[in-house]
mmCIF file of C-alpha atoms in Angstrom:
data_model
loop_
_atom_site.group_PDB
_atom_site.id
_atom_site.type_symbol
_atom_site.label_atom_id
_atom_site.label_comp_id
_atom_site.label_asym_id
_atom_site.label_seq_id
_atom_site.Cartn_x
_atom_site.Cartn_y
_atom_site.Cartn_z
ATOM 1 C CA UNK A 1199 32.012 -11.688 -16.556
ATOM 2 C CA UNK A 1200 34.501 -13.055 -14.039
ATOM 3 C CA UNK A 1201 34.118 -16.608 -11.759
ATOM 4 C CA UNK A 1202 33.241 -14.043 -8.964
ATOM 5 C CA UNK A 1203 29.490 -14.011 -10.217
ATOM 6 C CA UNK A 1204 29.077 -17.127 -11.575
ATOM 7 C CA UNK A 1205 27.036 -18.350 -8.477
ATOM 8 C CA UNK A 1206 24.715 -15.576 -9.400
ATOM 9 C CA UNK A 1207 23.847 -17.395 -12.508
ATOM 10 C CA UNK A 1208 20.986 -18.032 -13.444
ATOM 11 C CA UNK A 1209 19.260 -16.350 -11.180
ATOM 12 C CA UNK A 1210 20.679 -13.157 -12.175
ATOM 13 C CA UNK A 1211 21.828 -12.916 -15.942
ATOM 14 C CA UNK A 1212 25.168 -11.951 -16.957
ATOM 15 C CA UNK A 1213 23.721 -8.621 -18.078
ATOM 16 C CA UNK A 1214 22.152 -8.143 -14.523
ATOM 17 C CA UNK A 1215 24.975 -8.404 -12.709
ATOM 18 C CA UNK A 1216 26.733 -6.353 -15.418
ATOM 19 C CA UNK A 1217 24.287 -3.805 -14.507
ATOM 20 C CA UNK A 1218 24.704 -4.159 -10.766
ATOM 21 C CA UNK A 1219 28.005 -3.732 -11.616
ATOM 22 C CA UNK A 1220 27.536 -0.114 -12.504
ATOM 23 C CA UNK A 1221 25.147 0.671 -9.509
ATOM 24 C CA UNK A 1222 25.918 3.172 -6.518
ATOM 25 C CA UNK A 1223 23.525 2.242 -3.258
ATOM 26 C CA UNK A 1224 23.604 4.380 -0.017
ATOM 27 C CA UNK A 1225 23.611 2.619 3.020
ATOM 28 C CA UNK A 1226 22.082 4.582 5.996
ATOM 29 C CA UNK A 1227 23.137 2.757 9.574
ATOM 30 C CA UNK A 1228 25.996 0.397 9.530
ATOM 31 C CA UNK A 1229 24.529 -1.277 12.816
ATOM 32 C CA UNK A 1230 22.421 -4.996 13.086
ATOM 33 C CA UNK A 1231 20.797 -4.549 9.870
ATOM 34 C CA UNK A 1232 23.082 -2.012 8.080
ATOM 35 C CA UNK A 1233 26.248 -4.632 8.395
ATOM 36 C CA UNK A 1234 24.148 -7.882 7.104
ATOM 37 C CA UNK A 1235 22.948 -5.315 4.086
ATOM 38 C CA UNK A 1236 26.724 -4.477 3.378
ATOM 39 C CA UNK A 1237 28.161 -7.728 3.177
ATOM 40 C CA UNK A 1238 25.340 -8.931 0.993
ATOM 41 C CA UNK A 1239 25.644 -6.058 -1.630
ATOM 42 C CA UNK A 1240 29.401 -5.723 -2.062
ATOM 43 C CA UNK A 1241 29.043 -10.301 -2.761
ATOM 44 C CA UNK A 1242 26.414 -9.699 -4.267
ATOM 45 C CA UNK A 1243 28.868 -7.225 -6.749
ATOM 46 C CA UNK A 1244 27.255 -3.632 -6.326
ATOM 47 C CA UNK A 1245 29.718 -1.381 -8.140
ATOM 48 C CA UNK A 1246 29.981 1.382 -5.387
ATOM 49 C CA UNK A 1247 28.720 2.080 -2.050
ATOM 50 C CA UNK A 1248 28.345 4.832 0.421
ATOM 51 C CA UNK A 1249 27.890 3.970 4.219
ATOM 52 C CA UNK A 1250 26.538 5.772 6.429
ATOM 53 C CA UNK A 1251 26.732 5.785 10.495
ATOM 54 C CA UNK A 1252 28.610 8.213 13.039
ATOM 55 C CA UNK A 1253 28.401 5.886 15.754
ATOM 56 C CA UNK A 1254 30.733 3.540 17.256
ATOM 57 C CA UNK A 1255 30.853 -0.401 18.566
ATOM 58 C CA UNK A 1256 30.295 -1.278 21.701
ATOM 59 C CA UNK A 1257 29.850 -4.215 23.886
ATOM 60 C CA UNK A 1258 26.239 -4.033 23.345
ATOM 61 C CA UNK A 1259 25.851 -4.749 19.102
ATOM 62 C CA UNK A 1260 28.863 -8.168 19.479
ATOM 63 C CA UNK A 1261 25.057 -10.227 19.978
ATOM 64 C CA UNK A 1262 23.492 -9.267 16.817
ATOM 65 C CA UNK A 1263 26.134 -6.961 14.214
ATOM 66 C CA UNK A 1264 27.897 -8.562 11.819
ATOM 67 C CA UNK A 1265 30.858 -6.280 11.575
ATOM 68 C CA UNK A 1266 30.856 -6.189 15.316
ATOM 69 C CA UNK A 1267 34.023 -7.629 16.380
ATOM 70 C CA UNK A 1268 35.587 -7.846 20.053
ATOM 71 C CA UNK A 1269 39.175 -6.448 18.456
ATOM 72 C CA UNK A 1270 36.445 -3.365 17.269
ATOM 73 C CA UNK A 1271 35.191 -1.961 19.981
ATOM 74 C CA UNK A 1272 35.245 1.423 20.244
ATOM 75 C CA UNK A 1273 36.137 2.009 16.304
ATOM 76 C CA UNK A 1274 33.282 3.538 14.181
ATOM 77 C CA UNK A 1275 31.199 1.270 12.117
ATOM 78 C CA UNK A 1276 31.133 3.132 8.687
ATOM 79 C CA UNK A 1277 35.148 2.734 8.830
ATOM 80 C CA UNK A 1278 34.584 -1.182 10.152
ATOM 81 C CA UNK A 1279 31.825 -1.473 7.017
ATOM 82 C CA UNK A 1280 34.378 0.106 4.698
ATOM 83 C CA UNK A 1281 37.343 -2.442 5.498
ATOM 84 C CA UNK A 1282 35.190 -5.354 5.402
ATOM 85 C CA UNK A 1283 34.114 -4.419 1.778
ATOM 86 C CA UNK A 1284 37.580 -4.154 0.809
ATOM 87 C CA UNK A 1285 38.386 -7.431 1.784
ATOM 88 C CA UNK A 1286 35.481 -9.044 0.294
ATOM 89 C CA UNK A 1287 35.056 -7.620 -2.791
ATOM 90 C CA UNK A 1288 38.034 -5.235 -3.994
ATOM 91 C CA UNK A 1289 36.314 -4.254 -7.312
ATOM 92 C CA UNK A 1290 33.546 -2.346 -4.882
ATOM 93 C CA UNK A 1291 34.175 1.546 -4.463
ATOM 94 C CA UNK A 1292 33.440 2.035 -0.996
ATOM 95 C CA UNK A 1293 33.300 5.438 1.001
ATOM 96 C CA UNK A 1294 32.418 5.415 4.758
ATOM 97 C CA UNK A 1295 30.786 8.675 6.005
ATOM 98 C CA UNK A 1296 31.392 8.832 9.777
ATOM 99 C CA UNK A 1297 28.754 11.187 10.728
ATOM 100 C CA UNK A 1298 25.308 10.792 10.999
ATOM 101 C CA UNK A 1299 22.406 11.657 8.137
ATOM 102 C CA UNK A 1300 20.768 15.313 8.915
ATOM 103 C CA UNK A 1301 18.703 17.402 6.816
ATOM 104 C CA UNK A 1302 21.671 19.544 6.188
ATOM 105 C CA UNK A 1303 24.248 17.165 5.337
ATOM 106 C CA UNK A 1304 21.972 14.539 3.536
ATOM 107 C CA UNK A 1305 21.496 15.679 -0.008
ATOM 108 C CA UNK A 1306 25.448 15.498 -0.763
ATOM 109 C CA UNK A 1307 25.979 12.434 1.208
ATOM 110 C CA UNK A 1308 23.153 10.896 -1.433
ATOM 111 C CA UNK A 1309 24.824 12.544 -4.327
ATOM 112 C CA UNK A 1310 24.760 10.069 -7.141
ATOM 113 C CA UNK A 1311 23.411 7.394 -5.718
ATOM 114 C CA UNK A 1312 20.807 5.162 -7.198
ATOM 115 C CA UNK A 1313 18.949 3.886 -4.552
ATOM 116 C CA UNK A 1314 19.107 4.162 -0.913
ATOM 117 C CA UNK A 1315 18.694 1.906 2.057
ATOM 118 C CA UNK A 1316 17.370 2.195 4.959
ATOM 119 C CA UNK A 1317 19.406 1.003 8.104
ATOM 120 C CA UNK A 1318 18.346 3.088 10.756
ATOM 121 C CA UNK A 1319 17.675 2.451 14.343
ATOM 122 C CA UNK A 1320 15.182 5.418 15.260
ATOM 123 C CA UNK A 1321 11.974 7.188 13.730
ATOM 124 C CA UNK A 1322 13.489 10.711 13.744
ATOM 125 C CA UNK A 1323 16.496 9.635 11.555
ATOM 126 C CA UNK A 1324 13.714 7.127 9.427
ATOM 127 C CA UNK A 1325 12.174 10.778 8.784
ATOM 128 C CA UNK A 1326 14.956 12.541 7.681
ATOM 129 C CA UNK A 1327 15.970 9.914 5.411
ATOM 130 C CA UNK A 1328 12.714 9.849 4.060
ATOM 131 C CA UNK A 1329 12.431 13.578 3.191
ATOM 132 C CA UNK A 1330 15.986 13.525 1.731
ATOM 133 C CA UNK A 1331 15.022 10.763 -0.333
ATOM 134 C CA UNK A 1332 11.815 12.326 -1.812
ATOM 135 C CA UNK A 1333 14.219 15.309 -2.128
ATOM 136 C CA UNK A 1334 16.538 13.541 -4.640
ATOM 137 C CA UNK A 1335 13.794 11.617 -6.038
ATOM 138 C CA UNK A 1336 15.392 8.397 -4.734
ATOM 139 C CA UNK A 1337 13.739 5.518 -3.930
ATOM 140 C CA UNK A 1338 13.992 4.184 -0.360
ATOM 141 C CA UNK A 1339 14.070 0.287 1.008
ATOM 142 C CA UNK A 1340 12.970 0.830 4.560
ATOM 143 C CA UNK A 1341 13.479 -2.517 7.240
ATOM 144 C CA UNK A 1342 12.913 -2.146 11.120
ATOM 145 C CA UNK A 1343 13.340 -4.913 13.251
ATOM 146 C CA UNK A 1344 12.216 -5.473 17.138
ATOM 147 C CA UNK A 1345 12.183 -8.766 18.805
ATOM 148 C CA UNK A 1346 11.381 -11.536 16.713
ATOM 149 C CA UNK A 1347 9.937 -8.783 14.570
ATOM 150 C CA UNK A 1348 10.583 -7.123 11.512
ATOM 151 C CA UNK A 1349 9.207 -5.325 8.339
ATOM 152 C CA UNK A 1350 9.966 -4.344 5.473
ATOM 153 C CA UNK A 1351 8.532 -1.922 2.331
ATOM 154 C CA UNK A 1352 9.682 0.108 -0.713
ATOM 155 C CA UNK A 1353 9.247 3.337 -0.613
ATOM 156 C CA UNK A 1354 8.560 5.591 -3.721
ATOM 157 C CA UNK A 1355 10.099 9.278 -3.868
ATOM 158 C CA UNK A 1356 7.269 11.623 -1.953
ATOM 159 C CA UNK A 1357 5.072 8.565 -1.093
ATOM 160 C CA UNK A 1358 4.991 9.812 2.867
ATOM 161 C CA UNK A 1359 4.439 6.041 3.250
ATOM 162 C CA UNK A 1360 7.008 6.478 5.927
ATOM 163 C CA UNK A 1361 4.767 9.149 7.956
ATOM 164 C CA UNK A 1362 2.177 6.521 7.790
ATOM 165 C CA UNK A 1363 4.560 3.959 9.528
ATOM 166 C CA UNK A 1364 5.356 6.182 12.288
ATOM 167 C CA UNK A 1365 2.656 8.933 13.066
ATOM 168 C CA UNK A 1366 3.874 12.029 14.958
ATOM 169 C CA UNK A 1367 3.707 10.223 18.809
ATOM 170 C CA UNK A 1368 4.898 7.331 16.997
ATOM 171 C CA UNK A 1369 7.006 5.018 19.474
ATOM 172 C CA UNK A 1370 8.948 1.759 19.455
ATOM 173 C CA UNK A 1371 9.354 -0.306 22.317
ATOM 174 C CA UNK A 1372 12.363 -1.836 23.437
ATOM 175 C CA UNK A 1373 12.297 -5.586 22.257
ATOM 176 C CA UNK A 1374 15.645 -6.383 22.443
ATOM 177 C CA UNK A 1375 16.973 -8.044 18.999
ATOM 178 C CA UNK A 1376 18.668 -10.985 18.424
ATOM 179 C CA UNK A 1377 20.782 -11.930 15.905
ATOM 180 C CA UNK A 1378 18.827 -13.766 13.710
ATOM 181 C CA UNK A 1379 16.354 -10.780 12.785
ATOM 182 C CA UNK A 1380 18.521 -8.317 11.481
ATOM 183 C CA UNK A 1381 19.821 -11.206 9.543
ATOM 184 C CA UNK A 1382 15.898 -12.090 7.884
ATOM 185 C CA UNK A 1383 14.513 -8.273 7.691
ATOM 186 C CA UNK A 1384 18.614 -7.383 5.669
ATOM 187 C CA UNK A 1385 18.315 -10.482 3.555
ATOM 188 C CA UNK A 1386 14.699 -9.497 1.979
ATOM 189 C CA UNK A 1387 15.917 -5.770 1.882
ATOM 190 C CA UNK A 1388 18.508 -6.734 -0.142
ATOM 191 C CA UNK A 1389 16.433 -8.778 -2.574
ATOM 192 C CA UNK A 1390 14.066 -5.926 -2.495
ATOM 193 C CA UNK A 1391 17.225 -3.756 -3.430
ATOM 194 C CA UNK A 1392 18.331 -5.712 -6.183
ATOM 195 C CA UNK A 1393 15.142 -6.141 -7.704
ATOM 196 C CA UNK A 1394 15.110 -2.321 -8.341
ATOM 197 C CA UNK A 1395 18.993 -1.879 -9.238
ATOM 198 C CA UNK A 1396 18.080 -4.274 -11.970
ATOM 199 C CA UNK A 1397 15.139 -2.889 -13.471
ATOM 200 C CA UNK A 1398 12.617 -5.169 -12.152
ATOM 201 C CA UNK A 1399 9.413 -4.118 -10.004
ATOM 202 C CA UNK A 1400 9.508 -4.397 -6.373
ATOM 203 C CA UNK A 1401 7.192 -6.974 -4.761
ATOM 204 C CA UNK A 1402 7.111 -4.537 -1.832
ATOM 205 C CA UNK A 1403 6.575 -0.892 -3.304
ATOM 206 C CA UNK A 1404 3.780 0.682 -1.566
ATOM 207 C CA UNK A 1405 3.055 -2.471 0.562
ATOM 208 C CA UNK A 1406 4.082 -3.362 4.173
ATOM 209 C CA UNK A 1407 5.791 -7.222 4.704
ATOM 210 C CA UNK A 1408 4.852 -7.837 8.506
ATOM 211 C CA UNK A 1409 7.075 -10.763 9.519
ATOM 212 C CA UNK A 1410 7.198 -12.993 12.924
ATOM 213 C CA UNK A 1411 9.832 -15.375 13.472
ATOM 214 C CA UNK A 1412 8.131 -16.870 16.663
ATOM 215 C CA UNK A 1413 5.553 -18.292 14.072
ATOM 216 C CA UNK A 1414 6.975 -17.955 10.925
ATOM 217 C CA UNK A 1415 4.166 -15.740 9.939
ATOM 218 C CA UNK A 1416 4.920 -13.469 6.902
ATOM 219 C CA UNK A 1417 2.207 -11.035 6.413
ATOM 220 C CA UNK A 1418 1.730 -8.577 3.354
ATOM 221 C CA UNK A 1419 -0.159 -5.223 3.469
ATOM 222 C CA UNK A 1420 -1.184 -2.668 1.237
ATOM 223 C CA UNK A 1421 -0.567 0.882 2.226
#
């Protein structure tokens, strides 16, 4: 074990972050919460990632994405995600997928992954991920973030926790989002993440965390 980890210590054991070390995590959305989720996996010392998001920057995400950059506009995020890894962590294998997730395309883009995370901006895409997931028997770490509010759960392979979340005539409002809650809603993702990478059990898995950062109100649900 290299001086790169050694700030992981004790928290994580040598043989943890050994083990993260061999771990492959999908990335779906390289957006607010997707680029926070990125940079904390590939310090963190994930062995390989795949990212995932056909979109580009705009003028729109410099307020709130951390791989948002004004020299970046226009460029596509999965590409942006891809060259930030490589300059933070160079022992990371790191592929950038420039297209969105479908139903069609999503069972080889999750191809040997071990776990997957959930990114996305939009119900329709939370579904497909979802049903990919169950597909591949892959377990899911879904965050969503409006306003000054986010949540976050764990969900297991076939669960339909997700179609629970969001009904059919499910909608979500436009809240705006600043920077700070992708930043909260990634951060416990990721903890949520490595929890499962490493063999532990997931505080969240098959509950809801309900979280308002107007009154610092953290609320936990079963579902």
């Amino acid at each position: 074990m290299n001086g790169r980890y050694s700030r992981n210590m004790p928290a994580l054991s040598a043989e943890e972050c050994a083990v993260l070390g061999q771990k492959h995590v999908c990335v779906v959305g390289c957006g607010g919460l997707g680029g926070f989720l990125i940079e904390i996996l590939a310090r963190i010392g994930v062995g390989a990632m795949t990212v995932v998001d056909g979109d580009v920057f705009d003028v729109t995400n410099l307020n709130r994405q951390l791989l948002c950059e004004e020299t970046l506009l226009g460029t596509k995020k999965a590409e942006a995600a891809a060259a930030r890894v490589s300059k933070i962590n160079s022992d990371v294998k790191i592929k950038a997928v420039t297209e969105f997730l479908t139903m069609e395309n999503g069972s080889q883009l999750l191809e040997d992954c071990d776990l997957v995370i959930d990114a996305l901006d939009n119900i329709d895409s939370r579904r497909i991920l979802a049903a990919v997931c169950a597909k591949k028997d892959l377990f899911l770490v879904h965050g969503a973030i409006g306003g000054w509010f986010a949540q976050i759960t764990v969900v297991a392979p076939g669960s339909g926790v997700l179609n629970k979340l969001y009904p059919p005539k499910a909608q979500v409002p436009n809240k705006g989002n600043p920077s700070f809650t992708p930043a909260v809603c990634a951060s416990i993702q990721a903890t949520e993440a490595v929890k499962l990478l490493c063999g532990k059990p997931s505080t969240l898995l098959d509950k809801l965390l309900l979280i308002d950062l107007r009154t610092l109100e953290f609320t936990k649900i079963n579902l």
